[in-house]
mmCIF file with all atom_site columns, C-alpha atoms in Angstrom:
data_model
loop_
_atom_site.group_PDB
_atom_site.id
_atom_site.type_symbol
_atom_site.label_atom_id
_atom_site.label_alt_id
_atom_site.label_comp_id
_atom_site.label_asym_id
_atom_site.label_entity_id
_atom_site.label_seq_id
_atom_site.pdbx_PDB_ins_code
_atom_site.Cartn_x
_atom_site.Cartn_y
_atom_site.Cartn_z
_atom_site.occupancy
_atom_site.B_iso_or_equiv
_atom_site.pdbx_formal_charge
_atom_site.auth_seq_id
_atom_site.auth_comp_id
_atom_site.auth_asym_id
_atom_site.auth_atom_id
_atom_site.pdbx_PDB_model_num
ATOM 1   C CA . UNK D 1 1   ? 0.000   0.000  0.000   1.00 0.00 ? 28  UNK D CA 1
ATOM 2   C CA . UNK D 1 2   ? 3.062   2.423  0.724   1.00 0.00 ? 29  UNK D CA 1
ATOM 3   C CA . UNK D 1 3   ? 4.629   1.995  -2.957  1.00 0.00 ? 30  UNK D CA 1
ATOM 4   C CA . UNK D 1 4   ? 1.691   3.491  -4.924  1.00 0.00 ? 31  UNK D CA 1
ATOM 5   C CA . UNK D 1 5   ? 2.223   6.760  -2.550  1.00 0.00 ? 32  UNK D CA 1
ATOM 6   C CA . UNK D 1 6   ? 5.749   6.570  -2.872  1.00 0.00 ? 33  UNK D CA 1
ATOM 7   C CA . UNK D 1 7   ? 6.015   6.682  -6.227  1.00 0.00 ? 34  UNK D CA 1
ATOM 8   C CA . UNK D 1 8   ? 3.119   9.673  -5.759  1.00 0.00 ? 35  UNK D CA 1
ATOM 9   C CA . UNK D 1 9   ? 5.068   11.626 -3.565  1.00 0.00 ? 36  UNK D CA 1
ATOM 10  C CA . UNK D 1 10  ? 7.817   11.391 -5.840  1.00 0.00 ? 37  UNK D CA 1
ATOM 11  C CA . UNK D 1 11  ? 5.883   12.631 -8.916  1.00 0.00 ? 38  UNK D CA 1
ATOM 12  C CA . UNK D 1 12  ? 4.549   15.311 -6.666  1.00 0.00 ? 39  UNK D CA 1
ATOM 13  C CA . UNK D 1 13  ? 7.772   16.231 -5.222  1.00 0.00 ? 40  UNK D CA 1
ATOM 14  C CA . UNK D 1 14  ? 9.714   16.916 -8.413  1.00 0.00 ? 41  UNK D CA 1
ATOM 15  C CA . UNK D 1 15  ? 5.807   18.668 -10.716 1.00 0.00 ? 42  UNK D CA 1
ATOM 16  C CA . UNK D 1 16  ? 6.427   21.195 -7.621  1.00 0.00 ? 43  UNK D CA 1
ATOM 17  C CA . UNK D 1 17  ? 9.765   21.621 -8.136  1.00 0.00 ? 44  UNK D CA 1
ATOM 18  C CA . UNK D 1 18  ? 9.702   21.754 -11.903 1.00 0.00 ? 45  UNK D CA 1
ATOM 19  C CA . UNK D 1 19  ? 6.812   24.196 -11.536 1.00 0.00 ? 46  UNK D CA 1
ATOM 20  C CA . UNK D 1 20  ? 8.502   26.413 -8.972  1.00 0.00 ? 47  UNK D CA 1
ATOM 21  C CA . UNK D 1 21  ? 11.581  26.823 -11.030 1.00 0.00 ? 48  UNK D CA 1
ATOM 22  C CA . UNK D 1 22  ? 9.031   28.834 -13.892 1.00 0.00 ? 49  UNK D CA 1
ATOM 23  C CA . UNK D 1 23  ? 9.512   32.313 -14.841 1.00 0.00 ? 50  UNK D CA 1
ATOM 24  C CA . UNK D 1 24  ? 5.935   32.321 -14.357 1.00 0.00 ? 51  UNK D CA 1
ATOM 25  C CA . UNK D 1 25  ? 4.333   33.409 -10.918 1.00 0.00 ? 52  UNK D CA 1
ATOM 26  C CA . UNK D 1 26  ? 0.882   31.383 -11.528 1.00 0.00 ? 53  UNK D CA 1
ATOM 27  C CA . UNK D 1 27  ? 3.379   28.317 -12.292 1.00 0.00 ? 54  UNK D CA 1
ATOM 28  C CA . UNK D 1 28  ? 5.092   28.936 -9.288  1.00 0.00 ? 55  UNK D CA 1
ATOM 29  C CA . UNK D 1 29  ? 1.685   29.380 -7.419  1.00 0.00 ? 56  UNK D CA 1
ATOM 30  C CA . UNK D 1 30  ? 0.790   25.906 -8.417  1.00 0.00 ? 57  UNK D CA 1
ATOM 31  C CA . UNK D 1 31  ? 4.147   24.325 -7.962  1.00 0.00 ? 58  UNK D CA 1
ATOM 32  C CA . UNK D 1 32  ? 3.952   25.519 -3.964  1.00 0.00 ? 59  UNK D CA 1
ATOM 33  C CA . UNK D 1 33  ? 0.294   24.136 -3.766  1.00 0.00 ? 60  UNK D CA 1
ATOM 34  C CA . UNK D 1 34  ? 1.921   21.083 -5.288  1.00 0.00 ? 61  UNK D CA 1
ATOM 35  C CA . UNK D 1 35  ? 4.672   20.722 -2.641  1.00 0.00 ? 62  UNK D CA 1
ATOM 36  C CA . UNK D 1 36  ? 2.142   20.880 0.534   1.00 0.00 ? 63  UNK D CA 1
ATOM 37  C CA . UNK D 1 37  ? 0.695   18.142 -0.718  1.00 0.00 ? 64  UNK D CA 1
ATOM 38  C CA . UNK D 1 38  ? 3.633   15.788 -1.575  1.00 0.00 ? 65  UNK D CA 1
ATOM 39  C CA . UNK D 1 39  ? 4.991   17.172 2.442   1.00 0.00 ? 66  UNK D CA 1
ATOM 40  C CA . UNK D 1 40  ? 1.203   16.564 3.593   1.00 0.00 ? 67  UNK D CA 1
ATOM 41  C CA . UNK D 1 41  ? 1.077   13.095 1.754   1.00 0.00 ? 68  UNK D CA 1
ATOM 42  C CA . UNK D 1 42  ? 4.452   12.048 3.230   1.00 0.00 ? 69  UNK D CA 1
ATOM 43  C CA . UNK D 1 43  ? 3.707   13.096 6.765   1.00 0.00 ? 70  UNK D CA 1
ATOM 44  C CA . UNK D 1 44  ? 0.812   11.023 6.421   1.00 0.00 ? 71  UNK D CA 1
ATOM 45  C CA . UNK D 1 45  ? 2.646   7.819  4.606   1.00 0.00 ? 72  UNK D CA 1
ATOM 46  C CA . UNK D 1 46  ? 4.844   8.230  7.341   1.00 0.00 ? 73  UNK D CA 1
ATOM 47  C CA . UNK D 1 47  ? 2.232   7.687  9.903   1.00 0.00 ? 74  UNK D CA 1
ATOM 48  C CA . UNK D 1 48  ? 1.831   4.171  9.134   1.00 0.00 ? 75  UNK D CA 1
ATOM 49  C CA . UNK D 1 49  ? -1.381  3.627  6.942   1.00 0.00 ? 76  UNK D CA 1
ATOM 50  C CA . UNK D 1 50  ? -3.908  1.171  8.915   1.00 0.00 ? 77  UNK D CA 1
ATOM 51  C CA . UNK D 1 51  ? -7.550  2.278  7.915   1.00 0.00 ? 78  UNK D CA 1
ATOM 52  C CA . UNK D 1 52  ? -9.066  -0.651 10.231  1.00 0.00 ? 79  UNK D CA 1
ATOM 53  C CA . UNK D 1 53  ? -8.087  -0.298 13.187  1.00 0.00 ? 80  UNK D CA 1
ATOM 54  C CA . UNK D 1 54  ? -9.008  3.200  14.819  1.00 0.00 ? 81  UNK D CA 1
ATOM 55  C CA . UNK D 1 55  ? -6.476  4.407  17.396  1.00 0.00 ? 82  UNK D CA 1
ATOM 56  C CA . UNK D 1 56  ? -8.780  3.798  20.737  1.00 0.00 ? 83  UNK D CA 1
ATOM 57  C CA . UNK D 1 57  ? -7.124  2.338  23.972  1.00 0.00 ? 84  UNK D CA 1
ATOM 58  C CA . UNK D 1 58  ? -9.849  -0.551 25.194  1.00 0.00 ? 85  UNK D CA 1
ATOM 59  C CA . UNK D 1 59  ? -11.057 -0.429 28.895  1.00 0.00 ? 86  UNK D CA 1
ATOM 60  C CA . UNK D 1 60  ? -8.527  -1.512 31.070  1.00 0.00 ? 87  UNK D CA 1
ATOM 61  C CA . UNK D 1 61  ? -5.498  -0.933 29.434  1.00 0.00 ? 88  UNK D CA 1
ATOM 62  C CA . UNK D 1 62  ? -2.512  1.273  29.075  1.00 0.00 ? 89  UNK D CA 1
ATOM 63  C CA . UNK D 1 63  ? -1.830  0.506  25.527  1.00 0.00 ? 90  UNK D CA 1
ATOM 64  C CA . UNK D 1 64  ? -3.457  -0.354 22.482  1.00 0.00 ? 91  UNK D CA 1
ATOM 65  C CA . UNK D 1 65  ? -3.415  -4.359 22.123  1.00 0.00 ? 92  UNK D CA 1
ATOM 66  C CA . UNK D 1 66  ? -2.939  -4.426 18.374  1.00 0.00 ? 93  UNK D CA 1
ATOM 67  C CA . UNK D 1 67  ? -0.699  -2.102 15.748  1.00 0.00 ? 94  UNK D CA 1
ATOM 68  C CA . UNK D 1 68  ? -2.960  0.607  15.393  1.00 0.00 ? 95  UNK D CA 1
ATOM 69  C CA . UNK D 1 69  ? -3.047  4.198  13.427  1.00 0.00 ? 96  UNK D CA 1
ATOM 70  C CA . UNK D 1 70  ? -0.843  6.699  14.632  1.00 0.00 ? 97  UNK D CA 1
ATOM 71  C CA . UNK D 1 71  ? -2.844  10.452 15.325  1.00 0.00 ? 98  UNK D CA 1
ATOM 72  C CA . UNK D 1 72  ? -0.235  12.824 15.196  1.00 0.00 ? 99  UNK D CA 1
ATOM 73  C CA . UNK D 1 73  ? 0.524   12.782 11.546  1.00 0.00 ? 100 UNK D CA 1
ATOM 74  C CA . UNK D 1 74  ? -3.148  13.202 10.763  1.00 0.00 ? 101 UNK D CA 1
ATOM 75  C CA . UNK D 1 75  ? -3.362  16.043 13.467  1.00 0.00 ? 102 UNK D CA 1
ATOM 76  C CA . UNK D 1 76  ? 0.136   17.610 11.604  1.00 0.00 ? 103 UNK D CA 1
ATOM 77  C CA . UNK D 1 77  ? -1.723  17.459 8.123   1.00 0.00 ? 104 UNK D CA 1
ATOM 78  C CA . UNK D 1 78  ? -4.787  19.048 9.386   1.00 0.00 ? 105 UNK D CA 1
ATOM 79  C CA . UNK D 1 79  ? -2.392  21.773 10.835  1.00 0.00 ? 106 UNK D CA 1
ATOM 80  C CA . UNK D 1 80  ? -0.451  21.941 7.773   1.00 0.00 ? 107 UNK D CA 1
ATOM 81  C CA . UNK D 1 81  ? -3.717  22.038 5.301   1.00 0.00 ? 108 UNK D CA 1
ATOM 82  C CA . UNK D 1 82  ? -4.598  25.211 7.304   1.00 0.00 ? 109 UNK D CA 1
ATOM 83  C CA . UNK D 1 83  ? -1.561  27.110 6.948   1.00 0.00 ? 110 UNK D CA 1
ATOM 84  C CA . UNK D 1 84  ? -0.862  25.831 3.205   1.00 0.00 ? 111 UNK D CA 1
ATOM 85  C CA . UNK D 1 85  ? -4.361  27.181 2.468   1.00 0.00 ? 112 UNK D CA 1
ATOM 86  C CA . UNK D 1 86  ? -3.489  30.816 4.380   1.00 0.00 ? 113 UNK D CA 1
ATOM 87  C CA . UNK D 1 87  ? -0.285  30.508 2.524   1.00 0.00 ? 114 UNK D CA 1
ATOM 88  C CA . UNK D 1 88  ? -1.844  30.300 -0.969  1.00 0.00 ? 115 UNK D CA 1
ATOM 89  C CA . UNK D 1 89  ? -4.559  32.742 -0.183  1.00 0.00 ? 116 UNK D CA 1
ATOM 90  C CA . UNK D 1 90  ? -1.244  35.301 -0.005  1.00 0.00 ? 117 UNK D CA 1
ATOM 91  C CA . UNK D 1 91  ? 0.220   34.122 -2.857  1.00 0.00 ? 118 UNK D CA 1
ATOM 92  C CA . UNK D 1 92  ? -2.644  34.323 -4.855  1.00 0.00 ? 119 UNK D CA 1
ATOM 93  C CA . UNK D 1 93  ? -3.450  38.003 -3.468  1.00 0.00 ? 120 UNK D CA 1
ATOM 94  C CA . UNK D 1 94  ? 0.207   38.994 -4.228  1.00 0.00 ? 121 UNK D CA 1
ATOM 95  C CA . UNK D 1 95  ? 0.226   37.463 -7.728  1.00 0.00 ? 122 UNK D CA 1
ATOM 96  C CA . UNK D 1 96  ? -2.793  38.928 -8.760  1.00 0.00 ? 123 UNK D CA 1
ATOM 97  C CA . UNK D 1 97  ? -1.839  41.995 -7.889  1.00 0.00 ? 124 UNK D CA 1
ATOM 98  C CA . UNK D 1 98  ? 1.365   42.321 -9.073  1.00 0.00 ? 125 UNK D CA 1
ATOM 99  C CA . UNK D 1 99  ? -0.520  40.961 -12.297 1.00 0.00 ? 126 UNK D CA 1
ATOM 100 C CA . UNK D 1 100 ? -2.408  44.372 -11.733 1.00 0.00 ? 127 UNK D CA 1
ATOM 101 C CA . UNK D 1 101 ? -0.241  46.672 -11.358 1.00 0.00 ? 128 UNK D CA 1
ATOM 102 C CA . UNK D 1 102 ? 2.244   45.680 -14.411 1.00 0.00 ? 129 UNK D CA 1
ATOM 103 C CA . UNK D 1 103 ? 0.314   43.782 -16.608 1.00 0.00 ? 130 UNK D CA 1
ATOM 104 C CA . UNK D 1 104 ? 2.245   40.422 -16.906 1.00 0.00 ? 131 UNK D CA 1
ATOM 105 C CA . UNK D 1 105 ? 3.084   37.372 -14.530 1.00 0.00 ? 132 UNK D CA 1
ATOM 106 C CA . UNK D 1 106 ? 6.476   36.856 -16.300 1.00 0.00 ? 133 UNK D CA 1
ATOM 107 C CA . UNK D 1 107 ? 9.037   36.810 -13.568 1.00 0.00 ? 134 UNK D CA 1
ATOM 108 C CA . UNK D 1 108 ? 11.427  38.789 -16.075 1.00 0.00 ? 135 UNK D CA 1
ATOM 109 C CA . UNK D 1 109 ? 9.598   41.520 -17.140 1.00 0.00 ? 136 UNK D CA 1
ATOM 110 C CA . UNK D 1 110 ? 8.795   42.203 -13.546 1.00 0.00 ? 137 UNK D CA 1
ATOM 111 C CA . UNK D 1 111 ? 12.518  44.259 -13.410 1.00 0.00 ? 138 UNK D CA 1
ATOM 112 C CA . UNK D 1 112 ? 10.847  47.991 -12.670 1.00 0.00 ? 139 UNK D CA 1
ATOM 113 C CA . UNK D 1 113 ? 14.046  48.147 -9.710  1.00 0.00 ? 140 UNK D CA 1
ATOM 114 C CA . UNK D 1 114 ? 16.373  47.341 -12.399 1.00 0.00 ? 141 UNK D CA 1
ATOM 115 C CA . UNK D 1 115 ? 15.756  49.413 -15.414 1.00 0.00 ? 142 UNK D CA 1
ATOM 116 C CA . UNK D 1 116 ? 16.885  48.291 -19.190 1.00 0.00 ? 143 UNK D CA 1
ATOM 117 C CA . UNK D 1 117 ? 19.179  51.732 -20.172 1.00 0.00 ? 144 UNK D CA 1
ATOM 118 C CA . UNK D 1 118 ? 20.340  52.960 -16.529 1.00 0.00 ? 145 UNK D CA 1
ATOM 119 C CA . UNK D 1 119 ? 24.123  52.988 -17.048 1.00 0.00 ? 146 UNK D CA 1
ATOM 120 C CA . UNK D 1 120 ? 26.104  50.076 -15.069 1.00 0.00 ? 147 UNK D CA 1
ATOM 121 C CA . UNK D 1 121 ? 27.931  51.265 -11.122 1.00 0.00 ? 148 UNK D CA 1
ATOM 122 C CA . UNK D 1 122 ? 31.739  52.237 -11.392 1.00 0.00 ? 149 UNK D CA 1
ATOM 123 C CA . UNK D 1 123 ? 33.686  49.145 -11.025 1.00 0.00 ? 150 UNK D CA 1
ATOM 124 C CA . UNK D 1 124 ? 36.022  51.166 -8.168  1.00 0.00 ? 151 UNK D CA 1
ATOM 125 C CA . UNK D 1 125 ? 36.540  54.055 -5.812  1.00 0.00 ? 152 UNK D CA 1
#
């Protein structure tokens, strides 16, 4: 059951990071959307994968009796689908805005610090 999510993660791991590397801000928006999930999706392969039996302790004892699911990586992903989703809210607020103001999402026509004909610094003192 772990290798079909392995082999997800992967795929996930390296569409974020080919997506991230873009000159292209709505590329790069996806590409971070894309790496909270493979991080979400590892978290929770980490956390052993047992649908069946629900992490309760029985009457009585200290323990659970039998291998059970662990709750902390699904608490962590919860957690970490909130803040991913506050994260991407900004993101998408700051790309669409900076789509506003100059027109295009291409990281390299975005230069309006470094303009085209400003003559280069002297090279010493």
């Amino acid at each position: 059951m772990e290798v079909p999510f392995v082999l997800l993660i992967g795929l996930f791991f390296s569409a974020a990071v080919y997506l991230m590397l873009s000159k292209f801000l709505v590329r790069v928006l996806l590409g971070v959307v894309l790496l909270g999930n493979a991080v979400n999706l590892l978290i929770f392969t980490n956390g052993r994968i047992l649908r069946e039996v629900p992490p309760i302790i029985p009457a009585g004892h200290d323990v659970p009796q039998a291998l059970t699911a662990n709750p902390l990586p699904q608490a962590l992903i919860l957690t970490a689908i909130v803040i991913s989703f506050s994260f991407f809210a900004f993101l998408l607020v700051l790309v669409y805005r900076a789509y506003q103001d100059l027109g295009t999402d291409n990281g390299n026509e975005m230069r309006l610090a470094e303009p085209e004909n400003d003559p280069l610094p002297p090279t010493g003192y």
